Amino acid sequence: MNSPARALTSLRITSIMLIHCLAVMAGCSGISRGDSLFADSARQAERDRMVDEQIVSSGVKDSVVLTAMRRVPRHKFVPARYSTIAYHDVPLPISHGQTISQPSLVALMTEKLALQGAKKVLEIGTGSGYQAAVLAEIVPHVFTIEIIEPLMTEATRTLTELGYRNIHTRVGDGYQGWPEEAPFDAIIVTAAIDHVPQPLLDQLAVGGRLILPIGRYYQTLELYRRTAEGYERKIITLVRFVPLVREQQQE
Ligand code: SAH
């Protein structure tokens, strides 16, 4: 055998051995449900591409947020039939007629909450649990409320399987917030409403921020910051969210 052919053969043998070792490692590390180290690293590459090509270019700069977006496996939060497009920058249907927001919007809303030093964050509208996971990568305690019980059951299963231990859940109408745990350093509402719920403003710590979509069909994404004197309000952009549903339609 001439030497280039020998080099090629030895390269092939090395690659086969490497593949074999990785496959054995995947088996040993207990990765289940057909996943493997190969699949995980392919998904990581997809996430990195999503961050580099879609989220950064959408204007999000906060490195803490970008790191969280690189870490959370969005494909675990979407129905299996959408798994292949889990890292496209699009909202996707989850069950019960609800949607998981597009990644660049999740990143934008998270960035606007300015979470440096935040300890407790409240989310209204758990849905798939994806936004809660992104928050849980950044702050010590996430509280999240979902009105549709089966969605919360599913989200809790996903979050537990992924090892999130700092997400506290409640089934009910998030309009009332979570008074026993207030004040919150930040509150995020991921369903649309035509006015700002007073209980959420009340449960914000001084210096804390509330972000939410205000409006009916299309909404303006609004950011409130509680100051010692009152609240500052800022309009961020136009968005489209599913509506916030009230348990009893009295306000
Ligand atoms: N943040 C979610 C997506 C939210 S979709 C994610 O990352 O996947 C909006 C969610 O808000 C839906 O799951 C809907 O059931 C829920 N929702 C609607 N009205 C609500 C209310 N009053 N309180 C709590 N959750 C509500």
Coordinates of N, CA, C and O in Angstrom, one line a residue, residues 18-20 22-23 26 35-43:
L18 N -13.4 6.6 16.9 CA -13.9 7.8 17.5 C -15.5 7.7 17.6 O -16.1 7.9 18.7
I19 N -16.1 7.3 16.5 CA -17.5 7.2 16.4 C -18.0 6.1 17.5 O -18.9 6.3 18.2
H20 N -17.2 5.0 17.5 CA -17.6 3.9 18.4 C -17.5 4.4 19.9 O -18.4 4.2 20.7
L22 N -17.7 7.5 21.0 CA -18.8 8.5 21.3 C -20.1 7.8 21.5 O -20.9 8.1 22.4
A23 N -20.4 6.7 20.7 CA -21.6 5.9 20.8 C -21.6 5.3 22.2 O -22.7 5.3 22.9
A26 N -22.3 7.8 24.8 CA -23.7 8.2 24.8 C -24.6 7.2 25.6 O -25.4 7.5 26.4
D35 N -32.1 9.7 21.8 CA -31.1 10.8 21.7 C -29.7 10.3 21.7 O -29.5 9.2 22.2
S36 N -28.8 11.0 21.3 CA -27.4 10.6 21.4 C -26.5 11.8 21.5 O -27.0 12.9 21.3
L37 N -25.3 11.6 21.8 CA -24.4 12.7 21.8 C -24.3 13.4 20.5 O -24.2 14.6 20.4
F38 N -24.5 12.6 19.4 CA -24.5 13.2 18.1 C -25.6 14.2 17.9 O -25.5 15.3 17.5
A39 N -26.8 13.6 18.3 CA -28.0 14.4 18.1 C -27.9 15.7 19.0 O -28.3 16.8 18.6
D40 N -27.4 15.5 20.2 CA -27.3 16.7 21.1 C -26.4 17.7 20.6 O -26.7 18.9 20.7
S41 N -25.3 17.3 20.0 CA -24.3 18.3 19.5 C -24.8 18.9 18.3 O -24.6 20.1 18.0
A42 N -25.6 18.1 17.5 CA -26.2 18.7 16.3 C -27.2 19.8 16.7 O -27.3 20.9 16.1
R43 N -28.0 19.5 17.8 CA -29.0 20.5 18.3 C -28.3 21.7 18.8 O -28.8 22.8 18.7

